PDB file of C-alpha atoms in Angstrom:
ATOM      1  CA  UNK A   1       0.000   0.000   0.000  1.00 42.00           C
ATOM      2  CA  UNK A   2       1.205   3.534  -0.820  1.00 45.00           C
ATOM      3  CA  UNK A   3       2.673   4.836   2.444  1.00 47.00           C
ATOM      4  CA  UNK A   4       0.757   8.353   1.525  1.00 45.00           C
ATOM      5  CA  UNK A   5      -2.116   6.248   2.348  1.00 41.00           C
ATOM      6  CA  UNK A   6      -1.482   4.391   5.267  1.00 43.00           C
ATOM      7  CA  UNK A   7      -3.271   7.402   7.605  1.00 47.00           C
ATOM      8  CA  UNK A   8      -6.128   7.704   5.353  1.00 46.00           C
ATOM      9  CA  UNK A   9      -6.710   3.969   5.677  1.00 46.00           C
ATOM     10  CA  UNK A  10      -6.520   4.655   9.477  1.00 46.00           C
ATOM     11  CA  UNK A  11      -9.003   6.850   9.367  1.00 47.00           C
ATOM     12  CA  UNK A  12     -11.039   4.474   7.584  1.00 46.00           C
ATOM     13  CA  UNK A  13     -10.756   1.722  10.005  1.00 43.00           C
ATOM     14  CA  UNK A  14     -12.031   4.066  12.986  1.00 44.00           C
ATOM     15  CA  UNK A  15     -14.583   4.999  10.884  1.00 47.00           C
ATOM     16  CA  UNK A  16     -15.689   1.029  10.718  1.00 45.00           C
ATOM     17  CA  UNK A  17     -15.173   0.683  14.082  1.00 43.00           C
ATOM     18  CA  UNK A  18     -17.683   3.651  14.904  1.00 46.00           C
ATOM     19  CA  UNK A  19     -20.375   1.827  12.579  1.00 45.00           C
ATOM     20  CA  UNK A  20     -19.973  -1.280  14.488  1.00 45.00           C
ATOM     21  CA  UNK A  21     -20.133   0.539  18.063  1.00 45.00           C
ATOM     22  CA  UNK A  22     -23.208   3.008  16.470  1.00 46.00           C
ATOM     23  CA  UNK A  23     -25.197   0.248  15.239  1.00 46.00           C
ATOM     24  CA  UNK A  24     -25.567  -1.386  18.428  1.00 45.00           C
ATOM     25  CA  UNK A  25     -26.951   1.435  19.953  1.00 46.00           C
ATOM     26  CA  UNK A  26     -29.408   2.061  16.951  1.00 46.00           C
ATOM     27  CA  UNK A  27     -30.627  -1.571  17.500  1.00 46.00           C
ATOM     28  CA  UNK A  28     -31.282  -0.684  20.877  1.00 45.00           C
ATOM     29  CA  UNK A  29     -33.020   2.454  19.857  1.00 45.00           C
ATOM     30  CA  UNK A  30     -35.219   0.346  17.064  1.00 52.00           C
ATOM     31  CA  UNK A  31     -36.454  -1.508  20.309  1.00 63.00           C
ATOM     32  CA  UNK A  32     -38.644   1.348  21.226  1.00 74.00           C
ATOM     33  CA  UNK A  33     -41.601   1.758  18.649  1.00 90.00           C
ATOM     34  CA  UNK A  34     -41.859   4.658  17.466  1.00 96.00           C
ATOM     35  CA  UNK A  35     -45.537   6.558  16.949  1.00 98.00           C
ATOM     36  CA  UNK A  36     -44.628   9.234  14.041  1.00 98.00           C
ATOM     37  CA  UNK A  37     -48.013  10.555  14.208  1.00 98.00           C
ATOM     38  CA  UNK A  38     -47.177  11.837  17.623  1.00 98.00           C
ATOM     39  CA  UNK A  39     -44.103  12.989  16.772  1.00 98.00           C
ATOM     40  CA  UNK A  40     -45.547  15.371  14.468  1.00 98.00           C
ATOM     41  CA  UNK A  41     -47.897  17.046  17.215  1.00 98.00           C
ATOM     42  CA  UNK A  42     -44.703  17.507  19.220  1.00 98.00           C
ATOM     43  CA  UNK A  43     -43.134  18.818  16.150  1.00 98.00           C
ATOM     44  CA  UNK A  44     -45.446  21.074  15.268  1.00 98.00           C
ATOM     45  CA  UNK A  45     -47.138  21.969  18.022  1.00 98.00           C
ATOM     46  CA  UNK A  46     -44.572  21.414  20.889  1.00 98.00           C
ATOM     47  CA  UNK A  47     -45.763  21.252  24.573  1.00 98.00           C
ATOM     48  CA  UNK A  48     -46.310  23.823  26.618  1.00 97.00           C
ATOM     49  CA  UNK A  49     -47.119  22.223  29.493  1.00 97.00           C
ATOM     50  CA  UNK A  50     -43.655  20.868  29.594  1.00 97.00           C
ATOM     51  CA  UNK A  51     -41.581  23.388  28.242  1.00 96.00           C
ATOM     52  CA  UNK A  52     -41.060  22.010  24.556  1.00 98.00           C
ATOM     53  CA  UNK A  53     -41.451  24.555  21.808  1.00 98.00           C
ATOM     54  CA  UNK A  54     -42.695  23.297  18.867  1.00 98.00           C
ATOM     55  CA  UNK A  55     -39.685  22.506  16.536  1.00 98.00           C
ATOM     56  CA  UNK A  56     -41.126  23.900  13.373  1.00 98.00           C
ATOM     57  CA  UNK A  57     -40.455  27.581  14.151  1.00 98.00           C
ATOM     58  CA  UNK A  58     -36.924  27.115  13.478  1.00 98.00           C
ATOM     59  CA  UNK A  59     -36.234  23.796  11.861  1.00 98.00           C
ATOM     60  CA  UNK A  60     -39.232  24.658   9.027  1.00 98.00           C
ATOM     61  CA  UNK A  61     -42.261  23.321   7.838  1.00 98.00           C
ATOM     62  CA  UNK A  62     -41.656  19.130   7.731  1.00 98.00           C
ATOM     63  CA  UNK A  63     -38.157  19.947   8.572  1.00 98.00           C
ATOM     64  CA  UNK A  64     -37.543  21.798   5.537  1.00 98.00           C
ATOM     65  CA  UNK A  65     -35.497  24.900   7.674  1.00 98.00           C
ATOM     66  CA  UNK A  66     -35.419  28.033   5.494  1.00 97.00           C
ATOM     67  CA  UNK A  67     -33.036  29.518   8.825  1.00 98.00           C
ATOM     68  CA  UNK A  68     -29.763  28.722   7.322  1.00 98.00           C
ATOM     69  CA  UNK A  69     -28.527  28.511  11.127  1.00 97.00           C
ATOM     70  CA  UNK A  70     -30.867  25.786  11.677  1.00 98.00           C
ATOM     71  CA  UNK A  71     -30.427  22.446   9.726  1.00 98.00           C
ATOM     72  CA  UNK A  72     -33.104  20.636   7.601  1.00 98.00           C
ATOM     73  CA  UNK A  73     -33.983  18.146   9.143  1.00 98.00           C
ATOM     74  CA  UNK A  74     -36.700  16.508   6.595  1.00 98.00           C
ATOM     75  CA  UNK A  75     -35.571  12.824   5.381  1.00 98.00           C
ATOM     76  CA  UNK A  76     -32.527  12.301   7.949  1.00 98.00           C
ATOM     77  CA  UNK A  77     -31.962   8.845   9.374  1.00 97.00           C
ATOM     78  CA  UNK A  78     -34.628   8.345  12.265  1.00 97.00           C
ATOM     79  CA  UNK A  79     -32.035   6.690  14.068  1.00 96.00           C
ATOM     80  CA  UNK A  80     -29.050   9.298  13.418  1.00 97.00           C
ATOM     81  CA  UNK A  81     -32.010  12.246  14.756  1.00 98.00           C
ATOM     82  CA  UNK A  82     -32.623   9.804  18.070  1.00 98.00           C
ATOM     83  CA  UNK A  83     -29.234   9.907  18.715  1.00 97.00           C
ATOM     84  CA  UNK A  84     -28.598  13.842  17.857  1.00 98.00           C
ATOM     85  CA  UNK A  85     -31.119  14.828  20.297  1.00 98.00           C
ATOM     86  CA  UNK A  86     -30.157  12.006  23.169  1.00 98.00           C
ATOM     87  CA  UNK A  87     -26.507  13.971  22.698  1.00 98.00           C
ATOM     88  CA  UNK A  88     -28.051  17.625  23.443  1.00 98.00           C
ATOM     89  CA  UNK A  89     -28.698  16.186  26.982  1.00 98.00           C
ATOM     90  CA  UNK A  90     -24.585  15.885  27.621  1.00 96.00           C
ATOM     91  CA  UNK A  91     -21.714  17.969  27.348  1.00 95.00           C
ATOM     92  CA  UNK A  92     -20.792  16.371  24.156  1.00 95.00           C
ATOM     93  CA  UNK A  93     -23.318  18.673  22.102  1.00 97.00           C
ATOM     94  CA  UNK A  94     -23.976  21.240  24.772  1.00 94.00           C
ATOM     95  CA  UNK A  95     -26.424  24.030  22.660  1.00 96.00           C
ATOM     96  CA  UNK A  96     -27.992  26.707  24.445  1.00 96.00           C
ATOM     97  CA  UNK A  97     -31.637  26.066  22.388  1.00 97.00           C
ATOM     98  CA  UNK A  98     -31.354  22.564  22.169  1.00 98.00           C
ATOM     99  CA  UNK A  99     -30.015  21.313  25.204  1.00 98.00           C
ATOM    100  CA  UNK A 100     -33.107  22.273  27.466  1.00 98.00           C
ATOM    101  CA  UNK A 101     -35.429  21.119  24.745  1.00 98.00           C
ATOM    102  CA  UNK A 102     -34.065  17.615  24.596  1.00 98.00           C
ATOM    103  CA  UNK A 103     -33.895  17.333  28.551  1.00 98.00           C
ATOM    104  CA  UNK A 104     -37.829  18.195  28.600  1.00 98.00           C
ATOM    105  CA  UNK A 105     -38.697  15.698  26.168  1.00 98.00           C
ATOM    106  CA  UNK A 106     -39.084  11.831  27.143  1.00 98.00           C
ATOM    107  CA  UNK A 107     -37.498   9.350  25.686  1.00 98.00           C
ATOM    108  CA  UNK A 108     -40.705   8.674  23.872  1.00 98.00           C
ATOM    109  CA  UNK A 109     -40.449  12.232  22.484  1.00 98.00           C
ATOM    110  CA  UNK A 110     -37.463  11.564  20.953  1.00 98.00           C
ATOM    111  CA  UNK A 111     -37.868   8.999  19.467  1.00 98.00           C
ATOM    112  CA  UNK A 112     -41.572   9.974  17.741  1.00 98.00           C
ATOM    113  CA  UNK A 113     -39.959  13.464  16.430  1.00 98.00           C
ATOM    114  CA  UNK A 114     -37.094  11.445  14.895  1.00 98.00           C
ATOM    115  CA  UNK A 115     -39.265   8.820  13.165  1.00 98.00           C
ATOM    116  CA  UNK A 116     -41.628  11.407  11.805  1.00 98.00           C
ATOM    117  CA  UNK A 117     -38.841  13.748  10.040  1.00 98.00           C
ATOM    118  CA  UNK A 118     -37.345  10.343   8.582  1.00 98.00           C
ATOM    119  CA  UNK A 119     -40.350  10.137   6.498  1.00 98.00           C
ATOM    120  CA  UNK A 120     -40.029  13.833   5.281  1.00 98.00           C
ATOM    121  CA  UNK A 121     -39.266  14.869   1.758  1.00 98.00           C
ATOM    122  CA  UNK A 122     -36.249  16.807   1.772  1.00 97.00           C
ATOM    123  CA  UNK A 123     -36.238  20.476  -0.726  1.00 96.00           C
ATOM    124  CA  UNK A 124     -33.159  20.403  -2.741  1.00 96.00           C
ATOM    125  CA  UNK A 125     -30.560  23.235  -1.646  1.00 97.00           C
ATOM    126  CA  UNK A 126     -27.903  24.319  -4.291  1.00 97.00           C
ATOM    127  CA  UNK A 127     -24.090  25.243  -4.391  1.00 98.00           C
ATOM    128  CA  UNK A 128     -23.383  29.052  -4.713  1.00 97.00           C
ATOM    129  CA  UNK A 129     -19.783  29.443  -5.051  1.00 97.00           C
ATOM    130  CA  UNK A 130     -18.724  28.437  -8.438  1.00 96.00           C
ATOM    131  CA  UNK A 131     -14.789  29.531  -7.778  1.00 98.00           C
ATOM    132  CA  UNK A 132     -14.526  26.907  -4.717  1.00 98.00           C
ATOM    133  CA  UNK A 133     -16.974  23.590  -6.429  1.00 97.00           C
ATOM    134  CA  UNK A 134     -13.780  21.749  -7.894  1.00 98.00           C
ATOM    135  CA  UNK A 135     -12.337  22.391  -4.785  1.00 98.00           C
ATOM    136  CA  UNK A 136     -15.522  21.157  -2.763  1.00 98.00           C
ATOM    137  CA  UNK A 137     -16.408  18.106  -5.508  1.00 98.00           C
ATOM    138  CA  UNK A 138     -12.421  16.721  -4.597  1.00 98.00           C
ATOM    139  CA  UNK A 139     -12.770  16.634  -0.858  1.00 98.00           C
ATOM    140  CA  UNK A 140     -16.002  15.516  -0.634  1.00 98.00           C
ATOM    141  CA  UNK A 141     -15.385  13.066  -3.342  1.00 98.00           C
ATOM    142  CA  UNK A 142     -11.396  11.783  -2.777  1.00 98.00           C
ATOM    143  CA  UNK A 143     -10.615  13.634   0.471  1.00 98.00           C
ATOM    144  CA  UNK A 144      -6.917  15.305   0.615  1.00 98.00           C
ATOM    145  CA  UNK A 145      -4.524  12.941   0.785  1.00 97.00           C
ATOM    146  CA  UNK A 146      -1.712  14.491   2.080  1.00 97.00           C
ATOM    147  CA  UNK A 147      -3.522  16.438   4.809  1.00 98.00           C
ATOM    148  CA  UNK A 148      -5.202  12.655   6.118  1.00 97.00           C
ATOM    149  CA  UNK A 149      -8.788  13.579   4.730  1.00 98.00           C
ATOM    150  CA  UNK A 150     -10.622  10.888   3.989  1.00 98.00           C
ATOM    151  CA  UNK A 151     -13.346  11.314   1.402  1.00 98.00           C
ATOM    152  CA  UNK A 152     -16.707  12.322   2.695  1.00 98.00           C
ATOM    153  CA  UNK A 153     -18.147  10.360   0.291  1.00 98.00           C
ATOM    154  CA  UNK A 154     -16.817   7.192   2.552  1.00 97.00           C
ATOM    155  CA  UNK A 155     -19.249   7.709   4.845  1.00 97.00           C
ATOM    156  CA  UNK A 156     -21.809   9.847   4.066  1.00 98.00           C
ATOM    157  CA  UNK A 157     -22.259   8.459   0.526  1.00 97.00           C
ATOM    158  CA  UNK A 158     -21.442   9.717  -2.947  1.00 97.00           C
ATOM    159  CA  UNK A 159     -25.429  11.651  -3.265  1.00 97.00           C
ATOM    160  CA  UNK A 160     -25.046  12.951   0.349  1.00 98.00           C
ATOM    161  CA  UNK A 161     -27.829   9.833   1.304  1.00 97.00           C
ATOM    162  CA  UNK A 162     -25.381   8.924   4.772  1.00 96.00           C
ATOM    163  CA  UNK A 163     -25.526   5.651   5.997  1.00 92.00           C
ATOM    164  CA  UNK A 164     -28.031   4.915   8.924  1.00 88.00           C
ATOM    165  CA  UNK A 165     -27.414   4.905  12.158  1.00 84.00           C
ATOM    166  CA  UNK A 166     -23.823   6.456  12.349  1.00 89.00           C
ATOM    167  CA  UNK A 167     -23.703   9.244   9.455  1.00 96.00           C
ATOM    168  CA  UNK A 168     -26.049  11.883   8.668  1.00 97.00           C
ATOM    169  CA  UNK A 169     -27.733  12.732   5.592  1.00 98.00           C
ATOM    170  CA  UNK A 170     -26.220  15.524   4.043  1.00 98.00           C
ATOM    171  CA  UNK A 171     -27.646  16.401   0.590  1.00 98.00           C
ATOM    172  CA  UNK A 172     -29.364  20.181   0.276  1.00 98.00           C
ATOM    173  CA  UNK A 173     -27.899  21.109   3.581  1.00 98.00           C
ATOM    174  CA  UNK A 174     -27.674  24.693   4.367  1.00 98.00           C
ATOM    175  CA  UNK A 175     -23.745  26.095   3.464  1.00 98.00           C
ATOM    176  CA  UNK A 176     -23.703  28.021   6.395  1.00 98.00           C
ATOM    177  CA  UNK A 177     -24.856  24.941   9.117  1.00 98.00           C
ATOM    178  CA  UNK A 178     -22.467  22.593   7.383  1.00 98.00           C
ATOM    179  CA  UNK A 179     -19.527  24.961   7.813  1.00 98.00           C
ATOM    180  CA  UNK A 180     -20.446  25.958  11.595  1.00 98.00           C
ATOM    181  CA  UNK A 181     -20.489  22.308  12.562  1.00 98.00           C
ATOM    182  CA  UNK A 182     -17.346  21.431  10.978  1.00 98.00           C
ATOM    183  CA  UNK A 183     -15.967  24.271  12.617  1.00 98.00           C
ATOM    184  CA  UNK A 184     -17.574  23.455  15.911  1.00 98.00           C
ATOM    185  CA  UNK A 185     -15.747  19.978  15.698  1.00 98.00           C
ATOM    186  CA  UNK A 186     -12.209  21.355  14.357  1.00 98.00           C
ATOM    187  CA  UNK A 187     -12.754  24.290  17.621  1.00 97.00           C
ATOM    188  CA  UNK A 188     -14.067  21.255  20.058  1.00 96.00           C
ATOM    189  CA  UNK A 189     -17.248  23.257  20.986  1.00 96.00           C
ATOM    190  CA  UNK A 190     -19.582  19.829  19.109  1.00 97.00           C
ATOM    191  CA  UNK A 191     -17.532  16.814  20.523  1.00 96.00           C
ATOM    192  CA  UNK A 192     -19.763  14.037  19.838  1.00 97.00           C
ATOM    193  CA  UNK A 193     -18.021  12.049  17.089  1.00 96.00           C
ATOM    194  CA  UNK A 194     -14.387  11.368  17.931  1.00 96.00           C
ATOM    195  CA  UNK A 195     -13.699  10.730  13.928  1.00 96.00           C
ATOM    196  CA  UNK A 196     -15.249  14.092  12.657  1.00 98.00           C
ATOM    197  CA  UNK A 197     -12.983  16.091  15.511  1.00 98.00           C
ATOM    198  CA  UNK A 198     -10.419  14.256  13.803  1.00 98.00           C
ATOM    199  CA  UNK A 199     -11.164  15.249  10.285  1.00 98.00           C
ATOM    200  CA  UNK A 200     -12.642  18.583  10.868  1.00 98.00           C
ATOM    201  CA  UNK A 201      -9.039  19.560  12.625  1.00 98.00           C
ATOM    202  CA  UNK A 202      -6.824  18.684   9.296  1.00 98.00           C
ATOM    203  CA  UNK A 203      -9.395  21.257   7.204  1.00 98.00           C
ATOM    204  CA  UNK A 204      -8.658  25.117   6.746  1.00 98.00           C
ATOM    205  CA  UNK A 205     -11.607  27.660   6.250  1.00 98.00           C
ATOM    206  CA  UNK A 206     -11.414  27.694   2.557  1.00 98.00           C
ATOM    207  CA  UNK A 207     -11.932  23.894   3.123  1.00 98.00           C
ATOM    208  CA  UNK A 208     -14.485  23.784   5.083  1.00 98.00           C
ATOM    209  CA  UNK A 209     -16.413  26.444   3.147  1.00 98.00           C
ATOM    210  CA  UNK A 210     -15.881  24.722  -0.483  1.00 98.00           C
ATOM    211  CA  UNK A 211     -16.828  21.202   0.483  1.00 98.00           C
ATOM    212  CA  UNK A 212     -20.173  22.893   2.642  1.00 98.00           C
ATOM    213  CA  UNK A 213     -21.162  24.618  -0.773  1.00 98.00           C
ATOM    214  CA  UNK A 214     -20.949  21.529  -2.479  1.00 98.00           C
ATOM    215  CA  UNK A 215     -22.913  18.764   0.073  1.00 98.00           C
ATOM    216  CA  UNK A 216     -25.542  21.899  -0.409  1.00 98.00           C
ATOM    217  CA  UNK A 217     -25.778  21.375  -4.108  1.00 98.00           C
ATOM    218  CA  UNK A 218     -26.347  17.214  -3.554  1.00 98.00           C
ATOM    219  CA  UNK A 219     -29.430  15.531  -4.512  1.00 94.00           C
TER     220      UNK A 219
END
């Protein structure tokens, strides 16, 4: 094997090892059955009586966000969501919005919400930045090489689709979310995936902006 390759390959192997450890915990999730039609009461009504807003003031009408703060959430993997929002409650994904949110919601909660945006249609985003898609297109789709970048296509699938439970759909995504998470991970403020730290760390600004412009142009 080309030695240029050797951490790139290590990369990959940790990312296996996170689908193995990820997919036990979405069978345990898939234990609890889900009631979507709840889930979109919470969603789009909340609950006062408990202190849960209802989620489509920022995240958008069936998760389709027009906030470009606030990610779409329409079509993403029930069980990636379930896990998302079970994060909020620890320090690994501390958010000032979200954190109190996901403490007042049950487990039940959690779980309806997720499997009701799974069955969302997603609206198609688009790429803005014409001067930085080659650059964008090549991480996404061969990583960098000699920085250690795998290619986010590895994971996360050559359409943006991700791979339930461990990796989140990313197709249409908003620019500006993609870029603030990656940056969150690189800066250690979102510390809830040990391999995206890892990644996010090796990639410069003008990185991290191209290959967000492009996952927003993915259908």
């Amino acid at each position: 094997m080309n030695r240029a390759f050797l951490p790139v390959a290590k990369s990959l192997f940790i990312a296996m090892l996170a689908v193995s450890s990820l997919a036990g915990a979405a069978e345990g999730a898939k234990a609890v059955k889900a009631d979507p039609a709840k889930g979109e009461t919470i969603y789009t009504n909340g609950d006062a009586s408990r202190n849960i807003p209802a989620c489509v003031a920022c995240h958008g009408a069936a998760g389709n966000s027009t906030i470009v703060q606030n990610p779409k959430l329409a079509a993403q993997h029930e069980s990636y969501l379930y896990k998302q929002l079970s994060n909020f409650r620890t320090p690994e994904r501390n958010n000032p919005i979200m954190t109190p949110i996901a403490k007042a919601m049950t487990e039940e909660d959690m779980h309806n919400v997720a499997a009701w945006l799974d069955k969302q249609e997603s609206k198609p985003g688009a790429a803005k930045n014409k001067a930085s898609i080659d650059l964008g297109k090549k991480i996404y789709r061969g990583g960098i090489a000699e920085k250690n970048v795998p290619a986010c296509a590895s994971c996360h699938g050559a359409n943006g689709a991700g791979i339930p439970a461990p990796y989140a759909r990313l197709a249409g995504q908003h620019q500006e979310y993609t870029s603030a998470q990656l940056t969150a991970f690189r800066g250690g403020a979102r510390n809830n995936s040990q391999q995206m730290t890892m990644i996010a760390s090796r990639l410069s600004d003008a990185e991290i902006a191209a290959v967000s412009d492009y996952i927003a142009g993915l259908k």
